């Protein structure tokens, strides 16, 4: 295994200006989702304009932090360099209760007991001073 | 949408063997393929009036050279009005054909040369390839920080598809075995020794449930084709491959935005292509299905209507898709056995579809091949693209 000191640093989100509130909230341990005031739909990931009605009247709402695993995979080998030390780790598509999907990691779990449509809840993992990543764990 | 059935045709193809050619530059694969395609078309190079290169992933410098007319100069083409790069990753071949067909149909061009080349086998290291494909086509804000890469992308679709359809690991592995049987007959393929389901099932786990031998491998290579009008095609070659129908649907950029990881946009793309072609999936003699991982071959195969949902795995197990089977599929061996050359993954498949329709597929030739369907898709399976080719116009 590559020693820590030569492994590339973890990639941080390359933030679109309009998504900044999402990452600011995550740093404070809150999951928020964009919402369109005109068509009343929840949006994720955040957009510059509503992808449904093109409105620019977008605000933010607190999310429930609950959802289900749409699909998942346990990475066991051939990971990107920056993630080589994390193997095995879980990548999953989460269907949030608000009806939108997001990519994340499943943590605090037994890898052999994960299944599709399993209920999960958000947890927050500190990445660096600027970024905290919303991740998910099975609801116990 | 206007019906352009048979108004354009592919009349020449060229391809270099897929492999590891560290001693050769990508430019040589491009030039060799281009010259073969022009010669195959039976035209003089002076007749080429439009060149469409696609992008190359191993080197942005080289990709820029392709965009800025290097091929035109190296080939000594004197009558080219435009050199215009068309690049959409794995669907580049099909998108370029769509652009070329439109140019032909409107009379903007008479003889179009499309060329792809890349050097992902020796131009980047093995880990470099994994790292390249942990960002190429993947959202830098919403996916890269979570360790997404192409193995996880394929594994996520596989997991959900197996959950919904009950398709087994053996059936997924049967795709690799079927494609290998075709590769054994293809001198341009890299992997040509027999493969068993057990070998696939016992290979290293990459990202559950995806195993190493269910993953494509990256190689060097290149291919080219020449497009002209349907009317002119029949005067130039004995058996042109008419472009009968085209369909497509873009469903996402970021993979997690895809509403259905077990279907993607294939159904609509297929309907569109078959409707324009004036034939049905039942008329198809050979299917060249984009197979970077077995899951995508199964999904596209079903969704474009070659069999019912959830039945493609069993069909691949039965031998129906292999040489001598009732639905010959991915007959050049595909990315799983011929080898993945970047955007060229689908170029190979398109060139193979043309080869079958033109009756030039040698040992792999499907007897009396009148109609072929080819699928291509770029990025993280973002834009299902379907093309129907035929030796005749229905």
Coordinates of C-alpha atoms in Angstrom, one line a residue:
Chain A
X1 CA 0.0 0.0 0.0
X2 CA 1.1 3.5 -0.8
X3 CA 2.3 5.4 2.3
X4 CA 0.1 8.2 3.4
X5 CA 2.7 10.9 2.8
X6 CA 2.8 10.3 -1.0
X7 CA -0.8 9.5 -1.6
X8 CA -2.7 12.4 -3.3
X9 CA -4.9 14.5 -1.1
X10 CA -8.6 13.7 -1.0
X11 CA -10.4 15.6 -3.8
X12 CA -12.6 18.4 -2.4
X13 CA -15.8 19.5 -4.1
X14 CA -15.3 22.1 -6.9
X15 CA -18.1 24.3 -5.8
X16 CA -20.5 26.1 -8.1
X17 CA -21.2 29.6 -6.7
X18 CA -24.9 28.9 -6.2
X19 CA -24.2 25.7 -4.3
X20 CA -22.1 27.5 -1.6
X21 CA -25.0 27.5 1.0
X22 CA -25.2 23.7 0.7
X23 CA -21.6 23.3 1.7
X24 CA -21.8 26.0 4.4
X25 CA -24.7 24.2 6.0
X26 CA -22.9 20.8 5.8
X27 CA -20.0 22.3 7.6
X28 CA -22.4 23.2 10.4
X29 CA -23.9 19.6 10.3
X30 CA -27.1 20.5 8.5
X31 CA -28.4 19.0 5.3
X32 CA -30.3 21.5 3.2
X33 CA -31.9 21.2 -0.2
X34 CA -32.7 23.8 -2.8
X35 CA -36.3 24.5 -3.4
X36 CA -38.1 26.4 -6.2
X37 CA -40.6 29.0 -5.0
X38 CA -42.4 29.0 -8.3
X39 CA -43.0 25.3 -9.0
X40 CA -42.6 24.2 -5.4
X41 CA -40.2 21.4 -6.3
X42 CA -37.1 20.2 -4.4
X43 CA -33.9 20.3 -6.4
X44 CA -30.6 18.4 -5.9
X45 CA -27.9 19.0 -6.8
X46 CA -28.3 22.8 -6.6
X47 CA -28.8 24.6 -9.9
X48 CA -28.4 28.2 -11.1
X49 CA -32.0 28.0 -12.3
X50 CA -34.8 25.6 -11.6
X51 CA -34.3 22.6 -14.0
X52 CA -38.1 22.1 -14.0
X53 CA -39.4 25.6 -14.7
X54 CA -36.3 27.7 -15.2
X55 CA -37.3 30.0 -12.4
X56 CA -34.5 31.9 -10.6
X57 CA -36.6 32.2 -7.4
X58 CA -34.8 29.5 -5.5
X59 CA -34.5 29.1 -1.7
X60 CA -33.2 26.5 0.7
X61 CA -35.1 24.1 3.0
X62 CA -33.9 21.9 5.8
X63 CA -33.9 18.2 4.6
X64 CA -35.2 15.3 6.7
X65 CA -31.8 13.6 6.4
X66 CA -33.6 10.3 5.8
X67 CA -33.7 8.3 2.6
X68 CA -33.2 4.8 1.1
X69 CA -30.3 3.2 -0.7
X70 CA -31.2 3.1 -4.4
X71 CA -28.0 1.2 -5.2
X72 CA -24.6 0.6 -3.5
X73 CA -21.3 -0.9 -4.1
X74 CA -18.4 -1.9 -1.8
X75 CA -15.1 -0.9 -3.4
X76 CA -12.6 -3.6 -2.8
X77 CA -9.7 -2.9 -5.2
X78 CA -8.6 -0.7 -8.1
X79 CA -9.8 2.5 -6.3
X80 CA -8.7 6.0 -7.5
X81 CA -5.3 6.8 -5.9
X82 CA -6.7 9.3 -3.3
X83 CA -9.1 6.5 -2.1
X84 CA -6.6 3.6 -2.0
X85 CA -6.3 3.8 1.7
X86 CA -10.1 3.8 2.3
X87 CA -10.7 0.4 0.7
X88 CA -13.1 -1.2 1.4
X89 CA -15.5 1.8 1.2
X90 CA -19.1 2.0 0.1
X91 CA -20.4 4.3 -2.7
X92 CA -24.2 4.6 -2.9
X93 CA -27.0 6.5 -4.7
X94 CA -29.4 7.7 -2.0
X95 CA -33.0 8.4 -2.7
X96 CA -33.8 11.1 -0.2
X97 CA -37.3 11.3 1.4
X98 CA -37.7 14.7 -0.4
X99 CA -37.7 12.8 -3.8
X100 CA -34.2 13.7 -5.0
X101 CA -31.1 11.5 -5.5
X102 CA -27.6 12.1 -4.3
X103 CA -24.3 10.2 -4.4
X104 CA -22.7 9.5 -1.1
X105 CA -20.8 7.0 1.0
X106 CA -22.5 4.6 3.5
X107 CA -20.5 4.5 6.8
X108 CA -20.9 3.0 10.3
X109 CA -22.2 -0.3 8.8
X110 CA -21.5 -3.9 8.3
X111 CA -20.8 -4.1 4.5
X112 CA -22.3 -7.6 4.3
X113 CA -25.7 -6.4 5.6
X114 CA -26.4 -3.6 3.2
X115 CA -29.2 -4.0 0.7
X116 CA -31.1 -2.0 -1.9
X117 CA -34.0 0.1 -0.5
X118 CA -32.5 0.0 3.0
X119 CA -33.4 3.0 5.1
X120 CA -30.5 5.4 5.9
X121 CA -29.9 8.6 7.7
X122 CA -27.4 11.4 7.2
X123 CA -24.2 11.8 9.2
X124 CA -21.5 14.4 8.6
X125 CA -17.8 13.6 8.0
X126 CA -15.3 16.4 8.4
X127 CA -13.0 16.5 5.3
X128 CA -11.0 19.6 6.0
X129 CA -11.5 23.1 7.4
X130 CA -13.7 24.1 4.5
X131 CA -15.6 20.9 3.7
X132 CA -17.8 18.5 5.6
X133 CA -19.3 15.7 3.5
X134 CA -22.9 14.5 4.1
X135 CA -22.7 10.7 4.3
X136 CA -25.3 8.1 5.4
X137 CA -25.6 5.2 7.8
X138 CA -28.3 2.5 8.1
X139 CA -31.2 3.5 10.4
X140 CA -31.0 1.3 13.5
Chain B
X1 CA -38.4 14.5 -37.0
X2 CA -37.6 14.3 -40.7
X3 CA -37.1 10.8 -42.1
X4 CA -33.7 10.4 -43.6
X5 CA -33.7 6.7 -44.1
X6 CA -30.9 5.6 -46.4
X7 CA -30.0 9.2 -47.5
X8 CA -26.5 8.6 -46.2
X9 CA -24.2 5.6 -46.1
X10 CA -20.9 4.4 -44.8
X11 CA -18.8 3.1 -47.8
X12 CA -15.4 2.5 -46.3
X13 CA -13.9 1.5 -43.0
X14 CA -10.4 1.1 -41.6
X15 CA -9.0 -0.2 -38.3
X16 CA -5.7 -1.1 -36.7
X17 CA -5.4 -4.0 -34.2
X18 CA -6.2 -3.1 -30.6
X19 CA -3.1 -3.6 -28.4
X20 CA -0.1 -2.1 -26.6
X21 CA 2.0 -0.3 -29.1
X22 CA 4.4 1.8 -27.0
X23 CA 6.8 2.3 -30.0
X24 CA 4.1 4.0 -32.1
X25 CA 2.4 7.4 -31.7
X26 CA -1.4 7.7 -31.7
X27 CA -1.0 9.7 -35.0
X28 CA 0.2 6.6 -36.8
X29 CA -3.0 4.6 -35.8
X30 CA -5.1 7.6 -37.1
X31 CA -3.3 7.8 -40.4
X32 CA -3.3 4.1 -41.0
X33 CA -7.0 3.8 -40.2
X34 CA -7.9 6.8 -42.4
X35 CA -5.9 5.6 -45.4
X36 CA -7.5 2.2 -45.1
X37 CA -11.0 3.7 -44.9
X38 CA -10.4 5.9 -48.0
X39 CA -9.1 3.0 -49.9
X40 CA -11.9 0.7 -48.8
X41 CA -14.4 3.4 -50.0
X42 CA -12.9 3.3 -53.5
X43 CA -12.4 7.0 -53.7
X44 CA -9.4 9.3 -54.2
X45 CA -8.3 11.2 -51.1
X46 CA -8.8 14.4 -53.0
X47 CA -12.6 13.7 -52.8
X48 CA -12.6 14.0 -49.0
X49 CA -14.2 17.5 -48.3
X50 CA -14.9 17.3 -44.6
X51 CA -13.0 15.7 -41.7
X52 CA -14.4 14.8 -38.3
X53 CA -11.8 13.7 -35.8
X54 CA -13.0 12.8 -32.3
X55 CA -11.1 13.7 -29.1
X56 CA -8.3 11.7 -27.6
X57 CA -8.2 11.1 -23.9
X58 CA -4.6 10.2 -23.2
X59 CA -3.2 13.6 -24.2
X60 CA -4.9 17.0 -24.4
X61 CA -2.0 18.2 -26.6
X62 CA -2.7 15.5 -29.1
X63 CA -6.5 16.0 -28.9
X64 CA -5.9 19.7 -29.6
X65 CA -3.8 18.7 -32.7
X66 CA -6.7 16.7 -34.0
X67 CA -9.0 19.7 -33.4
X68 CA -6.6 21.9 -35.3
X69 CA -6.3 20.0 -38.6
X70 CA -3.2 17.9 -38.0
X71 CA -4.9 14.9 -39.8
X72 CA -5.7 17.0 -42.9
X73 CA -2.1 18.2 -43.2
X74 CA -0.5 14.8 -42.5
X75 CA -2.8 13.1 -45.0
X76 CA -2.3 15.8 -47.6
X77 CA -6.0 16.5 -48.1
X78 CA -6.4 19.6 -50.3
X79 CA -10.1 20.0 -50.7
X80 CA -11.3 19.9 -47.1
X81 CA -13.8 22.7 -46.3
X82 CA -13.9 21.9 -42.5
X83 CA -12.1 19.9 -39.9
X84 CA -14.5 19.8 -37.0
X85 CA -14.0 17.7 -33.9
X86 CA -17.1 15.8 -32.5
X87 CA -16.4 14.5 -29.1
X88 CA -18.8 13.0 -26.6
X89 CA -16.7 10.2 -25.1
X90 CA -18.0 6.7 -25.8
X91 CA -20.8 7.9 -28.1
X92 CA -18.5 10.0 -30.3
X93 CA -18.8 7.5 -33.2
X94 CA -22.5 7.7 -33.3
X95 CA -22.8 11.4 -32.7
X96 CA -20.2 12.0 -35.4
X97 CA -22.2 9.8 -37.8
X98 CA -25.3 11.8 -37.0
X99 CA -23.5 15.1 -37.8
X100 CA -22.0 13.6 -40.9
X101 CA -25.4 12.3 -42.1
X102 CA -26.9 15.7 -41.6
X103 CA -24.1 17.4 -43.6
X104 CA -24.6 14.9 -46.4
X105 CA -28.4 15.2 -46.4
X106 CA -28.2 19.0 -46.7
X107 CA -25.5 18.9 -49.3
X108 CA -22.9 20.7 -47.1
X109 CA -20.5 17.8 -47.7
X110 CA -20.0 15.0 -50.2
X111 CA -17.4 12.7 -48.7
X112 CA -16.7 12.8 -44.9
X113 CA -13.8 11.2 -43.2
X114 CA -14.3 10.3 -39.5
X115 CA -11.2 9.2 -37.5
X116 CA -10.6 8.1 -33.9
X117 CA -7.4 7.2 -32.2
X118 CA -6.2 6.9 -28.7
X119 CA -3.3 5.5 -26.6
X120 CA -4.8 4.6 -23.3
X121 CA -3.0 1.3 -23.2
X122 CA 0.6 2.6 -23.2
X123 CA 0.0 6.4 -23.1
X124 CA -1.0 6.2 -19.4
X125 CA -0.2 3.9 -16.5
X126 CA -2.7 1.3 -15.2
X127 CA -3.3 3.5 -12.1
X128 CA -3.2 6.6 -14.3
X129 CA -6.1 5.1 -16.3
X130 CA -8.1 4.5 -13.1
X131 CA -7.4 8.0 -12.0
X132 CA -8.3 9.5 -15.4
X133 CA -11.6 7.7 -15.2
X134 CA -12.3 8.9 -11.7
X135 CA -12.8 12.4 -13.0
X136 CA -13.6 12.1 -16.8
X137 CA -17.3 12.6 -17.1
X138 CA -17.8 12.5 -13.3
X139 CA -19.1 15.5 -11.3
X140 CA -16.2 17.3 -9.6
X141 CA -18.6 18.7 -7.0
X142 CA -21.1 15.9 -6.3
X143 CA -19.3 12.6 -7.1
X144 CA -15.5 12.8 -7.2
X145 CA -15.2 13.6 -3.5
X146 CA -17.0 10.3 -2.7
X147 CA -14.6 8.1 -4.6
X148 CA -16.8 7.5 -7.6
X149 CA -15.0 6.0 -10.6
X150 CA -16.0 3.8 -13.5
X151 CA -16.0 0.5 -11.6
X152 CA -18.4 2.0 -9.0
X153 CA -20.5 3.4 -11.8
X154 CA -20.9 0.0 -13.4
X155 CA -21.3 -1.7 -10.1
X156 CA -24.2 0.6 -9.0
X157 CA -26.2 -0.3 -12.1
X158 CA -25.3 -4.0 -11.8
X159 CA -26.4 -4.1 -8.2
X160 CA -29.8 -2.5 -8.8
X161 CA -30.4 -4.4 -12.0
X162 CA -29.8 -7.8 -10.3
X163 CA -32.0 -6.7 -7.4
X164 CA -34.9 -5.9 -9.7
X165 CA -34.6 -8.6 -12.3
X166 CA -33.0 -11.5 -10.4
X167 CA -30.2 -11.8 -13.0
X168 CA -27.4 -13.9 -11.6
X169 CA -23.6 -13.4 -11.5
X170 CA -23.3 -16.4 -13.9
X171 CA -25.5 -14.7 -16.4
X172 CA -23.5 -11.5 -16.2
X173 CA -20.3 -13.5 -16.7
X174 CA -21.9 -15.2 -19.7
X175 CA -21.8 -11.8 -21.5
X176 CA -18.0 -11.8 -21.2
X177 CA -17.8 -15.4 -22.4
X178 CA -20.0 -14.7 -25.4
X179 CA -18.0 -11.6 -26.4
X180 CA -14.8 -13.6 -26.0
X181 CA -16.0 -16.3 -28.4
X182 CA -16.3 -13.6 -31.1
X183 CA -12.9 -12.0 -30.1
X184 CA -11.3 -15.4 -30.7
X185 CA -12.3 -15.0 -34.4
X186 CA -11.1 -11.3 -34.6
X187 CA -7.5 -10.7 -35.6
X188 CA -7.9 -7.1 -34.3
X189 CA -8.9 -8.2 -30.8
X190 CA -6.5 -8.2 -27.9
X191 CA -7.9 -11.1 -25.8
X192 CA -8.3 -14.2 -28.1
X193 CA -7.9 -17.2 -25.8
X194 CA -11.1 -19.0 -24.5
X195 CA -12.7 -17.8 -21.4
X196 CA -15.1 -19.6 -19.0
X197 CA -17.8 -18.4 -16.7
X198 CA -15.8 -19.9 -13.8
X199 CA -12.7 -17.8 -14.7
X200 CA -14.8 -14.6 -14.7
X201 CA -16.5 -15.5 -11.4
X202 CA -13.2 -16.3 -9.8
X203 CA -11.5 -13.1 -10.9
X204 CA -10.6 -10.3 -8.4
X205 CA -13.5 -8.4 -6.9
X206 CA -13.2 -4.7 -7.9
X207 CA -16.4 -3.2 -6.5
X208 CA -19.2 -5.5 -5.5
X209 CA -20.7 -7.2 -7.5
X210 CA -18.3 -6.3 -10.3
X211 CA -15.3 -8.4 -10.9
X212 CA -12.0 -7.8 -12.8
X213 CA -12.9 -9.9 -15.8
X214 CA -16.3 -8.1 -16.0
X215 CA -14.4 -4.9 -16.6
X216 CA -13.0 -3.6 -19.9
X217 CA -9.3 -3.0 -20.2
X218 CA -7.7 0.1 -21.8
X219 CA -5.6 -0.3 -25.0
X220 CA -4.1 1.6 -27.9
X221 CA -5.9 1.7 -31.2
X222 CA -7.7 3.6 -34.0
X223 CA -10.4 3.3 -36.6
X224 CA -12.0 5.4 -39.3
X225 CA -15.0 5.4 -41.7
X226 CA -16.1 7.4 -44.8
X227 CA -19.7 8.7 -45.2
X228 CA -21.3 9.8 -48.4
X229 CA -24.9 10.1 -49.8
X230 CA -27.0 7.0 -50.2
X231 CA -27.4 7.8 -53.9
X232 CA -23.7 8.1 -54.5
X233 CA -22.8 5.1 -52.3
X234 CA -24.3 2.5 -54.7
X235 CA -22.1 3.7 -57.5
X236 CA -19.0 3.5 -55.4
X237 CA -19.2 0.2 -53.6
X238 CA -20.9 -3.1 -54.1
X239 CA -22.7 -3.2 -50.8
X240 CA -22.9 0.1 -48.8
X241 CA -24.1 0.3 -45.2
X242 CA -27.0 2.6 -45.5
X243 CA -27.8 4.7 -42.4
X244 CA -31.4 3.8 -41.9
X245 CA -32.3 5.2 -38.6
X246 CA -30.8 7.1 -35.6
X247 CA -32.2 7.7 -32.1
X248 CA -30.9 9.0 -28.9
X249 CA -31.7 10.3 -25.5
X250 CA -29.5 12.2 -23.0
X251 CA -30.6 11.3 -19.5
X252 CA -27.9 12.8 -17.2
X253 CA -24.5 14.2 -16.7
X254 CA -23.9 13.3 -13.0
X255 CA -24.5 9.5 -12.7
X256 CA -26.6 9.8 -9.5
X257 CA -29.1 12.0 -11.4
X258 CA -30.1 9.1 -13.7
X259 CA -33.7 8.3 -12.8
X260 CA -33.4 4.6 -13.6
X261 CA -30.0 2.9 -13.4
X262 CA -31.6 -0.3 -14.8
X263 CA -32.9 1.3 -18.0
X264 CA -31.3 4.6 -19.0
X265 CA -32.6 6.2 -22.3
X266 CA -32.4 3.1 -24.5
X267 CA -36.1 2.4 -25.0
X268 CA -36.8 5.8 -26.5
X269 CA -33.6 5.9 -28.5
X270 CA -34.3 2.4 -29.9
X271 CA -37.9 3.3 -30.8
X272 CA -36.8 6.4 -32.7
X273 CA -34.1 4.5 -34.6
X274 CA -36.3 1.6 -35.6
X275 CA -39.2 3.8 -36.6
X276 CA -37.0 5.9 -38.9
X277 CA -35.4 2.7 -40.3
X278 CA -38.8 1.2 -41.0
X279 CA -37.9 -2.1 -39.5
X280 CA -38.5 -3.8 -36.1
X281 CA -36.0 -5.3 -33.6
X282 CA -37.1 -8.7 -35.0
X283 CA -35.6 -7.9 -38.4
X284 CA -32.1 -7.4 -36.9
X285 CA -29.5 -9.9 -38.1
X286 CA -26.6 -8.6 -35.9
X287 CA -26.5 -6.4 -32.8
X288 CA -23.3 -4.5 -31.9
X289 CA -24.0 -3.5 -28.3
X290 CA -21.8 -1.1 -26.2
X291 CA -20.3 -3.5 -23.7
X292 CA -17.8 -1.6 -21.5
X293 CA -19.2 -3.7 -18.7
X294 CA -21.6 -6.7 -19.1
X295 CA -24.5 -4.9 -17.3
X296 CA -24.7 -2.3 -20.1
X297 CA -24.8 -5.0 -22.8
X298 CA -27.8 -6.6 -21.0
X299 CA -29.7 -3.4 -20.4
X300 CA -29.3 -2.0 -23.9
X301 CA -30.1 -5.4 -25.5
X302 CA -33.4 -5.5 -23.6
X303 CA -34.4 -1.9 -23.7
X304 CA -34.0 -1.6 -27.5
X305 CA -36.3 -4.6 -27.9
X306 CA -34.1 -7.6 -28.7
X307 CA -35.7 -9.5 -25.8
X308 CA -38.0 -8.9 -22.8
X309 CA -36.8 -7.2 -19.6
X310 CA -34.8 -9.5 -17.4
X311 CA -34.3 -12.1 -20.1
X312 CA -31.0 -11.0 -21.6
X313 CA -28.8 -12.8 -19.1
X314 CA -30.4 -16.1 -19.8
X315 CA -30.2 -15.5 -23.5
X316 CA -26.4 -14.8 -23.2
X317 CA -26.1 -18.1 -21.1
X318 CA -27.9 -20.0 -23.8
X319 CA -25.4 -19.2 -26.5
X320 CA -27.9 -17.2 -28.6
X321 CA -25.6 -14.2 -28.8
X322 CA -22.4 -16.2 -29.5
X323 CA -21.1 -17.4 -32.9
X324 CA -23.7 -19.6 -34.5
X325 CA -26.4 -18.3 -32.3
X326 CA -29.8 -16.8 -33.3
X327 CA -28.9 -13.2 -32.3
X328 CA -25.2 -12.6 -33.0
X329 CA -24.1 -9.8 -30.6
X330 CA -21.0 -7.6 -30.2
X331 CA -19.3 -9.7 -32.9
X332 CA -15.9 -7.9 -32.7
X333 CA -15.5 -9.0 -29.1
X334 CA -16.4 -5.6 -27.8
X335 CA -14.6 -3.6 -25.2
X336 CA -14.6 -6.6 -22.9
X337 CA -12.4 -8.7 -25.2
X338 CA -11.3 -6.7 -28.2
X339 CA -10.3 -3.9 -25.8
X340 CA -11.4 -0.5 -24.8
X341 CA -9.7 2.4 -26.7
X342 CA -11.5 5.3 -25.1
X343 CA -14.0 7.1 -27.4
X344 CA -13.1 4.3 -29.8
X345 CA -15.1 1.7 -27.9
X346 CA -18.1 2.6 -29.9
X347 CA -16.1 3.3 -33.1
X348 CA -15.1 -0.3 -33.1
X349 CA -18.7 -1.4 -32.8
X350 CA -19.9 0.9 -35.5
X351 CA -17.1 -0.2 -37.8
X352 CA -17.9 -3.8 -37.0
X353 CA -21.6 -3.2 -37.8
X354 CA -20.6 -1.8 -41.2
X355 CA -18.2 -4.7 -41.8
X356 CA -21.1 -7.2 -41.2
X357 CA -23.5 -5.3 -43.4
X358 CA -20.9 -4.9 -46.2
X359 CA -20.2 -8.6 -45.9
X360 CA -16.5 -8.1 -44.9
X361 CA -16.4 -9.7 -41.5
X362 CA -14.4 -12.8 -42.5
X363 CA -14.8 -15.7 -40.0
X364 CA -17.2 -13.7 -38.0
X365 CA -19.5 -12.9 -40.9
X366 CA -23.2 -13.4 -40.0
X367 CA -24.8 -15.0 -43.1
X368 CA -27.0 -12.9 -45.2
X369 CA -26.6 -9.9 -42.9
X370 CA -29.2 -7.3 -44.1
X371 CA -29.8 -5.2 -40.9
X372 CA -27.5 -4.3 -38.0
X373 CA -28.2 -2.3 -34.9
X374 CA -25.4 -0.5 -33.0
X375 CA -25.5 1.1 -29.6
X376 CA -23.2 3.7 -28.2
X377 CA -23.1 5.8 -25.0
X378 CA -20.7 8.3 -23.5
X379 CA -19.7 9.6 -20.1
X380 CA -21.4 7.7 -17.3
X381 CA -23.9 6.2 -19.7
X382 CA -25.4 9.6 -20.2
X383 CA -26.8 9.5 -23.7
X384 CA -28.2 6.2 -25.1
X385 CA -27.5 6.3 -28.9
X386 CA -28.9 3.8 -31.3
X387 CA -28.1 3.4 -35.0
X388 CA -29.7 1.1 -37.5
X389 CA -27.7 0.2 -40.6
X390 CA -28.8 -1.9 -43.6
X391 CA -27.6 -3.4 -46.9
X392 CA -30.9 -2.2 -48.4
X393 CA -33.4 0.6 -47.8
X394 CA -36.8 -0.8 -46.6

